Amino acid sequence: MFSAQRSADAFQARFLSPTQPGQRGRLMPLHFQLDFQLDDVFDSIKKAQKAFDDEVWDLFQGAKERKWSPDRRPENMKGTRAGPSAESQLTWGGAQSLEMYSRMIEESENDVQTFSGTSALGSAAVTMYGEAGKLSSEEMEEELRQFRSFQAPVLGSPSRQISSAVELAELVRAKYGKYHDVAILRNTGQTAFNIYGPHLSQSSFPYTESQYLEKLNIIVAMLDDFDQAWYVKEFLLAPIVPRNGLPSTPRFDTAVTLRLNLSPTWRDVDKNKIEEWFSMPGIQSN
């Protein structure tokens, strides 16, 4: 009897709405009861999914990150999720971020470089103009350089460069939804711009917002020095597409990789600059 009374009281507290003092509640409509229960279920699923994602990341990537990328945050900020604050330089999404991304896409689409002149004819110039149209080896190399540069935006255009670490961070977030970790690595002849699964809003992410932007400042400087910022920017402004069996978005176990050495202008990068950058402490070269 006691158990039945407790069950009845619990039911009344959960599903009966009070009317006036001293009166018993009245039964809530069934659809309100169901909505109330479904909200609880969805809430629980979201929390469970979030906990699962964090545990999986820690299992597969966390140990590696702790070894190769130790937590650089001050002691009082370790284990704290980064987010919007009065000191934040990032937009953390919203209308401002979307407006910025849309503007850059528009600039990129409007910035079409034209390539014309007889130098573009190459060996066809010999057929049309005889031996007088034949290019010297130096002229041929210059023609090839111009042709490789054809896909790049014109010099001085906004889409040629990434203006700052904040712009790079916003480009990454606008495409993938989070401020993911990024790096430039060189390995067995390949030089790549990598976007990793870990992101700024994770409690385990090893950087504060300011440290994250300091890291991105170095990457922006490298891209500008190699004149490859346009290539990365073009990739980040393009839609997400499947990638030959690889994940099209950054995951805890697999990065999204853009090979800089496949850029049409990579051959024109000064090799000494590449060696200088990758000989610096903290710049990864395997």
PDB file of N, CA and C in Angstrom, residues 38-100:
ATOM      1  N   LEU A  38       9.659  13.078 -24.336  1.00  0.00           N
ATOM      2  CA  LEU A  38      10.560  13.059 -25.488  1.00  0.00           C
ATOM      3  C   LEU A  38      11.706  14.044 -25.314  1.00  0.00           C
ATOM      4  N   ASP A  39      11.403  15.218 -24.723  1.00  0.00           N
ATOM      5  CA  ASP A  39      12.463  16.192 -24.466  1.00  0.00           C
ATOM      6  C   ASP A  39      13.533  15.592 -23.562  1.00  0.00           C
ATOM      7  N   ASP A  40      13.092  14.862 -22.523  1.00  0.00           N
ATOM      8  CA  ASP A  40      14.034  14.208 -21.624  1.00  0.00           C
ATOM      9  C   ASP A  40      14.881  13.176 -22.354  1.00  0.00           C
ATOM     10  N   VAL A  41      14.234  12.416 -23.227  1.00  0.00           N
ATOM     11  CA  VAL A  41      14.933  11.367 -23.979  1.00  0.00           C
ATOM     12  C   VAL A  41      15.980  11.986 -24.899  1.00  0.00           C
ATOM     13  N   PHE A  42      15.590  13.030 -25.669  1.00  0.00           N
ATOM     14  CA  PHE A  42      16.521  13.681 -26.588  1.00  0.00           C
ATOM     15  C   PHE A  42      17.696  14.307 -25.838  1.00  0.00           C
ATOM     16  N   ASP A  43      17.385  14.892 -24.675  1.00  0.00           N
ATOM     17  CA  ASP A  43      18.440  15.476 -23.850  1.00  0.00           C
ATOM     18  C   ASP A  43      19.456  14.427 -23.428  1.00  0.00           C
ATOM     19  N   SER A  44      18.944  13.291 -23.001  1.00  0.00           N
ATOM     20  CA  SER A  44      19.815  12.204 -22.548  1.00  0.00           C
ATOM     21  C   SER A  44      20.662  11.669 -23.694  1.00  0.00           C
ATOM     22  N   ILE A  45      20.052  11.552 -24.895  1.00  0.00           N
ATOM     23  CA  ILE A  45      20.780  11.046 -26.061  1.00  0.00           C
ATOM     24  C   ILE A  45      21.913  11.996 -26.426  1.00  0.00           C
ATOM     25  N   LYS A  46      21.626  13.310 -26.414  1.00  0.00           N
ATOM     26  CA  LYS A  46      22.654  14.295 -26.756  1.00  0.00           C
ATOM     27  C   LYS A  46      23.825  14.230 -25.782  1.00  0.00           C
ATOM     28  N   LYS A  47      23.511  14.127 -24.487  1.00  0.00           N
ATOM     29  CA  LYS A  47      24.566  14.072 -23.477  1.00  0.00           C
ATOM     30  C   LYS A  47      25.388  12.798 -23.620  1.00  0.00           C
ATOM     31  N   ALA A  48      24.697  11.685 -23.896  1.00  0.00           N
ATOM     32  CA  ALA A  48      25.398  10.411 -24.059  1.00  0.00           C
ATOM     33  C   ALA A  48      26.308  10.439 -25.288  1.00  0.00           C
ATOM     34  N   GLN A  49      25.804  11.038 -26.391  1.00  0.00           N
ATOM     35  CA  GLN A  49      26.588  11.133 -27.622  1.00  0.00           C
ATOM     36  C   GLN A  49      27.829  11.985 -27.411  1.00  0.00           C
ATOM     37  N   LYS A  50      27.644  13.097 -26.697  1.00  0.00           N
ATOM     38  CA  LYS A  50      28.770  13.989 -26.424  1.00  0.00           C
ATOM     39  C   LYS A  50      29.830  13.276 -25.578  1.00  0.00           C
ATOM     40  N   ALA A  51      29.381  12.578 -24.547  1.00  0.00           N
ATOM     41  CA  ALA A  51      30.315  11.850 -23.688  1.00  0.00           C
ATOM     42  C   ALA A  51      31.036  10.764 -24.469  1.00  0.00           C
ATOM     43  N   PHE A  52      30.289  10.075 -25.351  1.00  0.00           N
ATOM     44  CA  PHE A  52      30.877   9.013 -26.173  1.00  0.00           C
ATOM     45  C   PHE A  52      31.938   9.578 -27.114  1.00  0.00           C
ATOM     46  N   ASP A  53      31.632  10.706 -27.781  1.00  0.00           N
ATOM     47  CA  ASP A  53      32.585  11.332 -28.698  1.00  0.00           C
ATOM     48  C   ASP A  53      33.873  11.707 -27.978  1.00  0.00           C
ATOM     49  N   ASP A  54      33.745  12.286 -26.771  1.00  0.00           N
ATOM     50  CA  ASP A  54      34.925  12.686 -26.014  1.00  0.00           C
ATOM     51  C   ASP A  54      35.754  11.477 -25.603  1.00  0.00           C
ATOM     52  N   GLU A  55      35.070  10.391 -25.186  1.00  0.00           N
ATOM     53  CA  GLU A  55      35.782   9.188 -24.765  1.00  0.00           C
ATOM     54  C   GLU A  55      36.495   8.524 -25.941  1.00  0.00           C
ATOM     55  N   VAL A  56      35.820   8.497 -27.112  1.00  0.00           N
ATOM     56  CA  VAL A  56      36.440   7.890 -28.291  1.00  0.00           C
ATOM     57  C   VAL A  56      37.661   8.689 -28.713  1.00  0.00           C
ATOM     58  N   TRP A  57      37.534  10.018 -28.717  1.00  0.00           N
ATOM     59  CA  TRP A  57      38.678  10.856 -29.081  1.00  0.00           C
ATOM     60  C   TRP A  57      39.839  10.600 -28.132  1.00  0.00           C
ATOM     61  N   ASP A  58      39.546  10.529 -26.839  1.00  0.00           N
ATOM     62  CA  ASP A  58      40.601  10.324 -25.860  1.00  0.00           C
ATOM     63  C   ASP A  58      41.266   8.965 -26.037  1.00  0.00           C
ATOM     64  N   LEU A  59      40.466   7.945 -26.388  1.00  0.00           N
ATOM     65  CA  LEU A  59      40.992   6.594 -26.569  1.00  0.00           C
ATOM     66  C   LEU A  59      41.933   6.528 -27.768  1.00  0.00           C
ATOM     67  N   PHE A  60      41.506   7.086 -28.901  1.00  0.00           N
ATOM     68  CA  PHE A  60      42.263   6.944 -30.133  1.00  0.00           C
ATOM     69  C   PHE A  60      43.308   8.041 -30.337  1.00  0.00           C
ATOM     70  N   GLN A  61      43.012   9.257 -29.899  1.00  0.00           N
ATOM     71  CA  GLN A  61      43.879  10.384 -30.205  1.00  0.00           C
ATOM     72  C   GLN A  61      44.472  11.041 -28.969  1.00  0.00           C
ATOM     73  N   GLY A  62      43.772  10.935 -27.856  1.00  0.00           N
ATOM     74  CA  GLY A  62      44.178  11.662 -26.655  1.00  0.00           C
ATOM     75  C   GLY A  62      45.582  11.336 -26.186  1.00  0.00           C
ATOM     76  N   ALA A  63      45.911  10.032 -26.114  1.00  0.00           N
ATOM     77  CA  ALA A  63      47.239   9.636 -25.643  1.00  0.00           C
ATOM     78  C   ALA A  63      48.325  10.177 -26.556  1.00  0.00           C
ATOM     79  N   LYS A  64      48.074  10.108 -27.871  1.00  0.00           N
ATOM     80  CA  LYS A  64      49.042  10.619 -28.850  1.00  0.00           C
ATOM     81  C   LYS A  64      49.209  12.128 -28.694  1.00  0.00           C
ATOM     82  N   GLU A  65      48.077  12.828 -28.522  1.00  0.00           N
ATOM     83  CA  GLU A  65      48.140  14.281 -28.378  1.00  0.00           C
ATOM     84  C   GLU A  65      48.902  14.673 -27.115  1.00  0.00           C
ATOM     85  N   ARG A  66      48.684  13.931 -26.035  1.00  0.00           N
ATOM     86  CA  ARG A  66      49.369  14.266 -24.788  1.00  0.00           C
ATOM     87  C   ARG A  66      50.876  14.074 -24.913  1.00  0.00           C
ATOM     88  N   LYS A  67      51.283  13.118 -25.781  1.00  0.00           N
ATOM     89  CA  LYS A  67      52.707  12.856 -25.970  1.00  0.00           C
ATOM     90  C   LYS A  67      53.344  13.856 -26.918  1.00  0.00           C
ATOM     91  N   TRP A  68      52.708  14.074 -28.093  1.00  0.00           N
ATOM     92  CA  TRP A  68      53.309  14.894 -29.130  1.00  0.00           C
ATOM     93  C   TRP A  68      52.845  16.351 -29.098  1.00  0.00           C
ATOM     94  N   SER A  69      51.697  16.589 -28.500  1.00  0.00           N
ATOM     95  CA  SER A  69      51.185  17.948 -28.416  1.00  0.00           C
ATOM     96  C   SER A  69      50.664  18.187 -26.997  1.00  0.00           C
ATOM     97  N   PRO A  70      51.575  18.345 -26.038  1.00  0.00           N
ATOM     98  CA  PRO A  70      51.166  18.477 -24.638  1.00  0.00           C
ATOM     99  C   PRO A  70      50.309  19.714 -24.406  1.00  0.00           C
ATOM    100  N   ASP A  71      49.537  19.662 -23.343  1.00  0.00           N
ATOM    101  CA  ASP A  71      48.651  20.770 -23.007  1.00  0.00           C
ATOM    102  C   ASP A  71      49.479  22.001 -22.678  1.00  0.00           C
ATOM    103  N   ARG A  72      49.342  23.044 -23.484  1.00  0.00           N
ATOM    104  CA  ARG A  72      50.126  24.264 -23.314  1.00  0.00           C
ATOM    105  C   ARG A  72      49.387  25.351 -22.535  1.00  0.00           C
ATOM    106  N   ARG A  73      48.197  25.053 -22.080  1.00  0.00           N
ATOM    107  CA  ARG A  73      47.409  26.061 -21.390  1.00  0.00           C
ATOM    108  C   ARG A  73      47.917  26.292 -19.964  1.00  0.00           C
ATOM    109  N   PRO A  74      47.680  27.481 -19.399  1.00  0.00           N
ATOM    110  CA  PRO A  74      47.996  27.708 -17.988  1.00  0.00           C
ATOM    111  C   PRO A  74      47.233  26.722 -17.119  1.00  0.00           C
ATOM    112  N   GLU A  75      47.785  26.398 -15.962  1.00  0.00           N
ATOM    113  CA  GLU A  75      47.180  25.391 -15.079  1.00  0.00           C
ATOM    114  C   GLU A  75      45.717  25.691 -14.776  1.00  0.00           C
ATOM    115  N   ASN A  76      45.392  26.974 -14.567  1.00  0.00           N
ATOM    116  CA  ASN A  76      44.022  27.323 -14.188  1.00  0.00           C
ATOM    117  C   ASN A  76      43.039  27.221 -15.343  1.00  0.00           C
ATOM    118  N   MET A  77      43.549  26.968 -16.583  1.00  0.00           N
ATOM    119  CA  MET A  77      42.660  26.863 -17.749  1.00  0.00           C
ATOM    120  C   MET A  77      42.599  25.454 -18.313  1.00  0.00           C
ATOM    121  N   LYS A  78      43.393  24.540 -17.777  1.00  0.00           N
ATOM    122  CA  LYS A  78      43.378  23.166 -18.264  1.00  0.00           C
ATOM    123  C   LYS A  78      42.047  22.500 -17.914  1.00  0.00           C
ATOM    124  N   GLY A  79      41.514  21.748 -18.879  1.00  0.00           N
ATOM    125  CA  GLY A  79      40.235  21.084 -18.670  1.00  0.00           C
ATOM    126  C   GLY A  79      39.037  21.991 -18.867  1.00  0.00           C
ATOM    127  N   THR A  80      39.276  23.239 -19.283  1.00  0.00           N
ATOM    128  CA  THR A  80      38.192  24.205 -19.500  1.00  0.00           C
ATOM    129  C   THR A  80      37.935  24.382 -20.987  1.00  0.00           C
ATOM    130  N   ARG A  81      36.684  24.327 -21.371  1.00  0.00           N
ATOM    131  CA  ARG A  81      36.334  24.532 -22.778  1.00  0.00           C
ATOM    132  C   ARG A  81      36.448  26.008 -23.136  1.00  0.00           C
ATOM    133  N   ALA A  82      37.106  26.285 -24.257  1.00  0.00           N
ATOM    134  CA  ALA A  82      37.167  27.666 -24.740  1.00  0.00           C
ATOM    135  C   ALA A  82      35.821  28.050 -25.337  1.00  0.00           C
ATOM    136  N   GLY A  83      35.503  29.320 -25.281  1.00  0.00           N
ATOM    137  CA  GLY A  83      34.234  29.789 -25.824  1.00  0.00           C
ATOM    138  C   GLY A  83      34.226  31.304 -25.922  1.00  0.00           C
ATOM    139  N   PRO A  84      33.110  31.864 -26.374  1.00  0.00           N
ATOM    140  CA  PRO A  84      33.032  33.329 -26.516  1.00  0.00           C
ATOM    141  C   PRO A  84      33.284  34.036 -25.193  1.00  0.00           C
ATOM    142  N   SER A  85      34.016  35.141 -25.270  1.00  0.00           N
ATOM    143  CA  SER A  85      34.272  35.951 -24.078  1.00  0.00           C
ATOM    144  C   SER A  85      34.510  37.383 -24.515  1.00  0.00           C
ATOM    145  N   ALA A  86      34.624  38.260 -23.546  1.00  0.00           N
ATOM    146  CA  ALA A  86      34.844  39.685 -23.853  1.00  0.00           C
ATOM    147  C   ALA A  86      36.183  39.896 -24.553  1.00  0.00           C
ATOM    148  N   GLU A  87      37.167  39.019 -24.291  1.00  0.00           N
ATOM    149  CA  GLU A  87      38.491  39.157 -24.900  1.00  0.00           C
ATOM    150  C   GLU A  87      38.628  38.395 -26.212  1.00  0.00           C
ATOM    151  N   SER A  88      37.594  37.645 -26.601  1.00  0.00           N
ATOM    152  CA  SER A  88      37.696  36.779 -27.778  1.00  0.00           C
ATOM    153  C   SER A  88      37.864  37.589 -29.062  1.00  0.00           C
ATOM    154  N   GLN A  89      38.763  37.115 -29.935  1.00  0.00           N
ATOM    155  CA  GLN A  89      38.949  37.729 -31.252  1.00  0.00           C
ATOM    156  C   GLN A  89      38.121  37.004 -32.318  1.00  0.00           C
ATOM    157  N   LEU A  90      37.591  35.847 -31.979  1.00  0.00           N
ATOM    158  CA  LEU A  90      36.842  35.037 -32.930  1.00  0.00           C
ATOM    159  C   LEU A  90      35.349  35.319 -32.823  1.00  0.00           C
ATOM    160  N   THR A  91      34.622  35.028 -33.889  1.00  0.00           N
ATOM    161  CA  THR A  91      33.177  35.296 -33.890  1.00  0.00           C
ATOM    162  C   THR A  91      32.388  34.192 -33.204  1.00  0.00           C
ATOM    163  N   TRP A  92      32.935  32.967 -33.170  1.00  0.00           N
ATOM    164  CA  TRP A  92      32.244  31.792 -32.641  1.00  0.00           C
ATOM    165  C   TRP A  92      30.916  31.553 -33.357  1.00  0.00           C
ATOM    166  N   GLY A  93      30.910  31.793 -34.656  1.00  0.00           N
ATOM    167  CA  GLY A  93      29.732  31.517 -35.476  1.00  0.00           C
ATOM    168  C   GLY A  93      28.770  32.686 -35.513  1.00  0.00           C
ATOM    169  N   GLY A  94      27.553  32.406 -36.000  1.00  0.00           N
ATOM    170  CA  GLY A  94      26.548  33.449 -36.072  1.00  0.00           C
ATOM    171  C   GLY A  94      26.595  34.224 -37.374  1.00  0.00           C
ATOM    172  N   ALA A  95      25.820  35.279 -37.432  1.00  0.00           N
ATOM    173  CA  ALA A  95      25.635  36.044 -38.661  1.00  0.00           C
ATOM    174  C   ALA A  95      26.933  36.673 -39.149  1.00  0.00           C
ATOM    175  N   GLN A  96      27.767  37.155 -38.218  1.00  0.00           N
ATOM    176  CA  GLN A  96      29.007  37.820 -38.617  1.00  0.00           C
ATOM    177  C   GLN A  96      29.925  36.850 -39.352  1.00  0.00           C
ATOM    178  N   SER A  97      30.018  35.614 -38.847  1.00  0.00           N
ATOM    179  CA  SER A  97      30.858  34.602 -39.479  1.00  0.00           C
ATOM    180  C   SER A  97      30.343  34.243 -40.865  1.00  0.00           C
ATOM    181  N   LEU A  98      29.042  34.047 -41.004  1.00  0.00           N
ATOM    182  CA  LEU A  98      28.448  33.692 -42.295  1.00  0.00           C
ATOM    183  C   LEU A  98      28.619  34.819 -43.304  1.00  0.00           C
ATOM    184  N   GLU A  99      28.469  36.061 -42.844  1.00  0.00           N
ATOM    185  CA  GLU A  99      28.618  37.217 -43.733  1.00  0.00           C
ATOM    186  C   GLU A  99      30.051  37.301 -44.257  1.00  0.00           C
ATOM    187  N   MET A 100      31.021  37.081 -43.369  1.00  0.00           N
ATOM    188  CA  MET A 100      32.427  37.118 -43.749  1.00  0.00           C
ATOM    189  C   MET A 100      32.733  36.027 -44.780  1.00  0.00           C
TER     190      MET A 100
END
